Every structure is written in C-alpha cells, then in structure tokens.
C-alpha positions as a Python dict, from the first residue, in 0.01 Angstrom:
ca = {
    (1, 'M'): (0, 0, 0),
    (2, 'L'): (283, 238, 87),
    (3, 'V'): (441, 174, -252),
    (4, 'V'): (115, 267, -426),
    (5, 'V'): (90, 591, -227),
    (6, 'L'): (448, 682, -311),
    (7, 'V'): (386, 612, -679),
    (8, 'L'): (72, 829, -677),
    (9, 'V'): (260, 1111, -504),
    (10, 'A'): (543, 1086, -757),
    (11, 'V'): (298, 1094, -1047),
    (12, 'G'): (122, 1392, -894),
    (13, 'L'): (451, 1580, -858),
    (14, 'V'): (544, 1506, -1219),
    (15, 'I'): (204, 1631, -1342),
    (16, 'A'): (234, 1942, -1128),
    (17, 'D'): (586, 2001, -1254),
    (18, 'I'): (474, 1971, -1616),
    (19, 'A'): (176, 2200, -1561),
    (20, 'V'): (380, 2468, -1385),
    (21, 'R'): (656, 2444, -1646),
    (22, 'A'): (406, 2491, -1931),
    (23, 'S'): (248, 2789, -1758),
    (24, 'V'): (584, 2957, -1694),
    (25, 'E'): (695, 2894, -2053),
    (26, 'S'): (380, 3061, -2186),
    (27, 'Q'): (415, 3358, -1952),
    (28, 'A'): (784, 3398, -2037),
    (29, 'A'): (712, 3398, -2412),
    (30, 'A'): (441, 3663, -2371),
    (31, 'Q'): (670, 3878, -2156),
    (32, 'I'): (957, 3859, -2407),
    (33, 'E'): (724, 3950, -2696),
    (34, 'E'): (603, 4256, -2504),
    (35, 'Q'): (961, 4370, -2442),
    (36, 'L'): (1086, 4333, -2799),
    (37, 'P'): (1214, 4655, -2962),
    (38, 'E'): (959, 4851, -3164),
    (39, 'N'): (1131, 4751, -3488),
    (40, 'V'): (1098, 4379, -3409),
    (41, 'E'): (779, 4181, -3471),
    (42, 'G'): (697, 3812, -3439),
    (43, 'D'): (601, 3528, -3208),
    (44, 'V'): (840, 3366, -2961),
    (45, 'T'): (816, 3022, -2801),
    (46, 'V'): (1000, 2927, -2481),
    (47, 'E'): (1104, 2580, -2367),
    (48, 'I'): (1257, 2521, -2024),
    (49, 'G'): (1507, 2234, -2012),
    (50, 'G'): (1616, 2021, -1720),
    (51, 'F'): (1449, 1728, -1544),
    (52, 'S'): (1245, 1912, -1279),
    (53, 'F'): (1134, 2270, -1321),
    (54, 'L'): (1019, 2296, -959),
    (55, 'A'): (1355, 2176, -826),
    (56, 'Q'): (1538, 2424, -1047),
    (57, 'A'): (1304, 2704, -944),
    (58, 'L'): (1383, 2639, -579),
    (59, 'T'): (1751, 2702, -651),
    (60, 'G'): (1663, 3030, -824),
    (61, 'R'): (1829, 2933, -1151),
    (62, 'L'): (1727, 2730, -1459),
    (63, 'S'): (1992, 2522, -1631),
    (64, 'E'): (1869, 2582, -1986),
    (65, 'V'): (1602, 2786, -2163),
    (66, 'V'): (1546, 2758, -2538),
    (67, 'L'): (1378, 3034, -2739),
    (68, 'D'): (1252, 2995, -3095),
    (69, 'A'): (1121, 3264, -3328),
    (70, 'P'): (1099, 3116, -3679),
    (71, 'E'): (923, 3418, -3834),
    (72, 'L'): (1064, 3738, -3689),
    (73, 'S'): (1085, 4071, -3868),
    (74, 'V'): (1355, 4328, -3780),
    (75, 'N'): (1319, 4663, -3955),
    (76, 'G'): (1107, 4480, -4210),
    (77, 'V'): (1377, 4217, -4270),
    (78, 'P'): (1242, 3860, -4220),
    (79, 'L'): (1459, 3618, -4025),
    (80, 'A'): (1447, 3300, -3818),
    (81, 'A'): (1604, 3300, -3471),
    (82, 'H'): (1696, 3024, -3225),
    (83, 'A'): (1859, 3090, -2889),
    (84, 'V'): (1984, 2877, -2601),
    (85, 'A'): (2037, 3043, -2262),
    (86, 'N'): (2226, 2871, -1982),
    (87, 'G'): (2225, 2969, -1618),
    (88, 'V'): (1898, 3161, -1631),
    (89, 'P'): (1795, 3324, -1301),
    (90, 'T'): (1429, 3310, -1203),
    (91, 'D'): (1473, 3674, -1106),
    (92, 'L'): (1514, 3830, -1450),
    (93, 'T'): (1659, 4149, -1307),
    (94, 'K'): (1975, 3940, -1268),
    (95, 'P'): (2196, 3847, -1566),
    (96, 'I'): (2185, 3524, -1763),
    (97, 'E'): (2524, 3352, -1764),
    (98, 'T'): (2553, 3278, -2136),
    (99, 'I'): (2335, 3307, -2446),
    (100, 'S'): (2414, 3146, -2780),
    (101, 'A'): (2187, 3219, -3075),
    (102, 'S'): (2163, 3160, -3447),
    (103, 'I'): (1989, 3392, -3690),
    (104, 'S'): (1912, 3279, -4043),
    (105, 'I'): (1808, 3504, -4332),
    (106, 'D'): (1754, 3439, -4701),
    (107, 'Q'): (1924, 3605, -4995),
    (108, 'D'): (1656, 3872, -5046),
    (109, 'A'): (1680, 3970, -4680),
    (110, 'V'): (2060, 3989, -4702),
    (111, 'N'): (2032, 4230, -4994),
    (112, 'G'): (1789, 4437, -4791),
    (113, 'I'): (2064, 4523, -4542),
    (114, 'V'): (2389, 4487, -4740),
    (115, 'D'): (2479, 4764, -4984),
    (116, 'I'): (2691, 4606, -5255),
    (117, 'P'): (2865, 4809, -5529),
    (118, 'G'): (2771, 4715, -5881),
    (119, 'D'): (2451, 4638, -6064),
    (120, 'S'): (2328, 4330, -5882),
    (121, 'G'): (2268, 4211, -5531),
    (122, 'L'): (2481, 3969, -5336),
    (123, 'V'): (2445, 3608, -5453),
    (124, 'L'): (2491, 3351, -5175),
    (125, 'G'): (2667, 3037, -5292),
    (126, 'A'): (2800, 2724, -5127),
    (127, 'G'): (3046, 2886, -4887),
    (128, 'D'): (3108, 3198, -5092),
    (129, 'V'): (2935, 3507, -5227),
    (130, 'S'): (2947, 3696, -5555),
    (131, 'Y'): (2817, 4010, -5717),
    (132, 'E'): (2827, 4165, -6065),
    (133, 'G'): (2866, 4515, -6204),
    (134, 'T'): (2986, 4722, -6498),
    (135, 'L'): (3270, 4967, -6553),
    (136, 'S'): (3289, 5236, -6819),
    (137, 'I'): (3636, 5276, -6970),
    (138, 'F'): (3700, 5490, -7279),
    (139, 'G'): (3331, 5467, -7358),
    (140, 'F'): (3327, 5088, -7342),
    (141, 'Q'): (3112, 4902, -7090),
    (142, 'L'): (3297, 4621, -6915),
    (143, 'G'): (3103, 4363, -6719),
    (144, 'Y'): (3269, 4205, -6417),
    (145, 'Q'): (3201, 3954, -6143),
    (146, 'V'): (3359, 3958, -5797),
    (147, 'T'): (3370, 3646, -5579),
    (148, 'G'): (3456, 3646, -5212),
    (149, 'V'): (3375, 3527, -4861),
    (150, 'V'): (3180, 3668, -4568),
    (151, 'T'): (3337, 3674, -4222),
    (152, 'A'): (3224, 3780, -3876),
    (153, 'D'): (3399, 4071, -3709),
    (154, 'G'): (3227, 4128, -3373),
    (155, 'D'): (2974, 4402, -3434),
    (156, 'R'): (3026, 4392, -3811),
    (157, 'V'): (3015, 4150, -4101),
    (158, 'L'): (3281, 4177, -4370),
    (159, 'V'): (3234, 4086, -4735),
    (160, 'E'): (3590, 4016, -4846),
    (161, 'P'): (3647, 3997, -5224),
    (162, 'R'): (3898, 3727, -5324),
    (163, 'S'): (3890, 3735, -5704),
    (164, 'A'): (3739, 3923, -5995),
    (165, 'S'): (3685, 3843, -6362),
    (166, 'L'): (3553, 4022, -6668),
    (167, 'T'): (3229, 3883, -6802),
    (168, 'Q'): (3187, 4096, -7114),
    (169, 'G'): (3319, 4384, -7322),
    (170, 'A'): (3701, 4354, -7295),
    (171, 'G'): (3752, 4330, -7670),
    (172, 'N'): (4081, 4479, -7789),
    (173, 'L'): (4108, 4743, -7517),
    (174, 'D'): (4468, 4825, -7433),
    (175, 'I'): (4434, 4809, -7055),
    (176, 'D'): (4605, 4625, -6775),
    (177, 'L'): (4340, 4366, -6693),
    (178, 'D'): (4531, 4231, -6392),
    (179, 'Q'): (4549, 4579, -6238),
    (180, 'L'): (4183, 4649, -6318),
    (181, 'L'): (4058, 4323, -6171),
    (182, 'G'): (4287, 4358, -5873),
    (183, 'S'): (4137, 4696, -5789),
    (184, 'L'): (3788, 4542, -5787),
    (185, 'A'): (3896, 4285, -5527),
    (186, 'D'): (4096, 4516, -5302),
    (187, 'D'): (3868, 4648, -5031),
    (188, 'P'): (3632, 4453, -4803),
    (189, 'I'): (3274, 4573, -4765),
    (190, 'S'): (3184, 4636, -4400),
    (191, 'V'): (2825, 4597, -4279),
    (192, 'C'): (2725, 4708, -3928),
    (193, 'V'): (2504, 4437, -3778),
    (194, 'A'): (2510, 4571, -3422),
    (195, 'Q'): (2217, 4799, -3510),
    (196, 'Y'): (1997, 4489, -3546),
    (197, 'L'): (2111, 4324, -3219),
    (198, 'P'): (2072, 4397, -2847),
    (199, 'E'): (2369, 4588, -2712),
    (200, 'G'): (2638, 4346, -2595),
    (201, 'A'): (2564, 4073, -2851),
    (202, 'T'): (2843, 3986, -3096),
    (203, 'V'): (2862, 3783, -3417),
    (204, 'D'): (3093, 3485, -3364),
    (205, 'S'): (3068, 3306, -3698),
    (206, 'L'): (2883, 3293, -4028),
    (207, 'E'): (2775, 3007, -4251),
    (208, 'I'): (2689, 3073, -4614),
    (209, 'T'): (2486, 2820, -4811),
    (210, 'E'): (2307, 2860, -5142),
    (211, 'G'): (2051, 3134, -5095),
    (212, 'R'): (2089, 3160, -4716),
    (213, 'A'): (2315, 3308, -4447),
    (214, 'T'): (2323, 3195, -4083),
    (215, 'A'): (2501, 3393, -3812),
    (216, 'V'): (2596, 3255, -3471),
    (217, 'L'): (2576, 3515, -3194),
    (218, 'S'): (2667, 3519, -2828),
    (219, 'A'): (2624, 3734, -2518),
    (220, 'D'): (2747, 3690, -2161),
    (221, 'D'): (2595, 3824, -1838),
    (222, 'F'): (2292, 3954, -2029),
    (223, 'V'): (1987, 4088, -1846),
    (224, 'V'): (1661, 4006, -2025),
    (225, 'D'): (1457, 4311, -1933),
    (226, 'E'): (1276, 4574, -2135),
    (227, 'E'): (1567, 4816, -2134),
    (228, 'S'): (1821, 4557, -2253),
    (229, 'L'): (1598, 4417, -2528),
    (230, 'R'): (1508, 4764, -2654),
    (231, 'T'): (1865, 4897, -2648),
    (232, 'L'): (2027, 4805, -2978),
    (233, 'G'): (2398, 4822, -3044),
    (234, 'S'): (2595, 5049, -3274),
    (235, 'C'): (2925, 5040, -3459),
    (236, 'G'): (3197, 5286, -3368),
}
C-alpha cells in the first residue's frame, strides 16, 4: 500500500511540474514579446530544459532555456532565430550567464541590409558570395564579377572579395586587366550588424549556403529586461 501511495505522489509531482513548467513557458514567451524593440515583430516560443522545473526554481536558476522565433521581422527584414540560454535566473533582473543564438536570413533579406557596389545584389553560394557590375572605360562598358567570402567581425560583417573576372566587353582594349581586376577585389565591404542586435551581442561566426546566411551570436551576463531588449547596439 505504501508503494502505491508513493507512486501516486510521484505521479502527482510530475504532473504538477509539467503544468507549472508549461504555464511559466507561456508567460515567459508573452513577456519577451512585449519587451521586444519597436522595430521587431513576431512570435516567440520558450522551452525550459532540465528534469524538474520545480527543483530548479527552488535554486533560483534554470539550467537551460530555449527560445525559438521562426518568423521574426527586424526593420522589415524577415529572419528566423533560435537561442539557447544557460544559467537563467528566475529573477530576471539578474543576468543570464551565457546566451548562444543563431539567426538565419535568405538572400533577399541579405540584400535588404547589405549595400553592394555594382549592378546586382549579393548572390549567396555554397560557402562563398558573388556580385556583378559594370565599368565604363574609354566609352566601353565592361562587365565584371567579384567572388569572395563573408566573415564575422564582432559588431560587423565583412564581405571580403577574393577574385574578380571580366564577363563581357574587354575586346581589344589596351588596358592592364590584372590591375583592373585587382582593384575590384581590393577592399572589403563592412556591414554594421550591431544595429539589429541587443547591445552586448556579438557575431561569432557565419555560414553561407546557397541562398541563405546563418550567423551565430553570443552574449554573456545579459539581463533580459525591457531596457536591454530595446537597447540596440551600434558600430563605432
């Protein structure tokens, strides 16, 4: 009989734990949505990890909280976001130990925030990027293509040209093609991404696949309150 009672109590605790966890997850998602910056729109879901929510709550800290926002819009730019927070205090006026997040945007969204020289937008390939343009020399129009890579640089993203080639119009022009193409691939293009992120978040890495770019971000000792979420970064 005692065993049955203990089993029933254990089941009751598990059910209570699940119910409380679900309620807190829903409330947390609603609170985060309310505190998003004015230029950010979309739904957020919250999932609390760990075996027992009630046991974690008693310690005042949750081991892991996962946030998903597959259809966010920032300044009109659509993106998908996924974040994992570790060491999350139940008192959200205190900082979260670490946050790691990934943000994924498609090629059209990339071209909405990246200003590329030339006549076309940035084309995302398998690990590289390219763009095309034209030059006018002695009245002749020369078409060119530049290929490069995209790298993370803290609060910025760099588009670094690696090579350039003429695509049309060279003909019999007496010009130094090596010098011309070299000048097209000289300078990296710097894009400030801090303006889209909460202050204190940095871009750690980037992955480029065909038609899509995914950035991995991180932040340490971050307080998830209205002021922090509404204060976006800037590039010096």
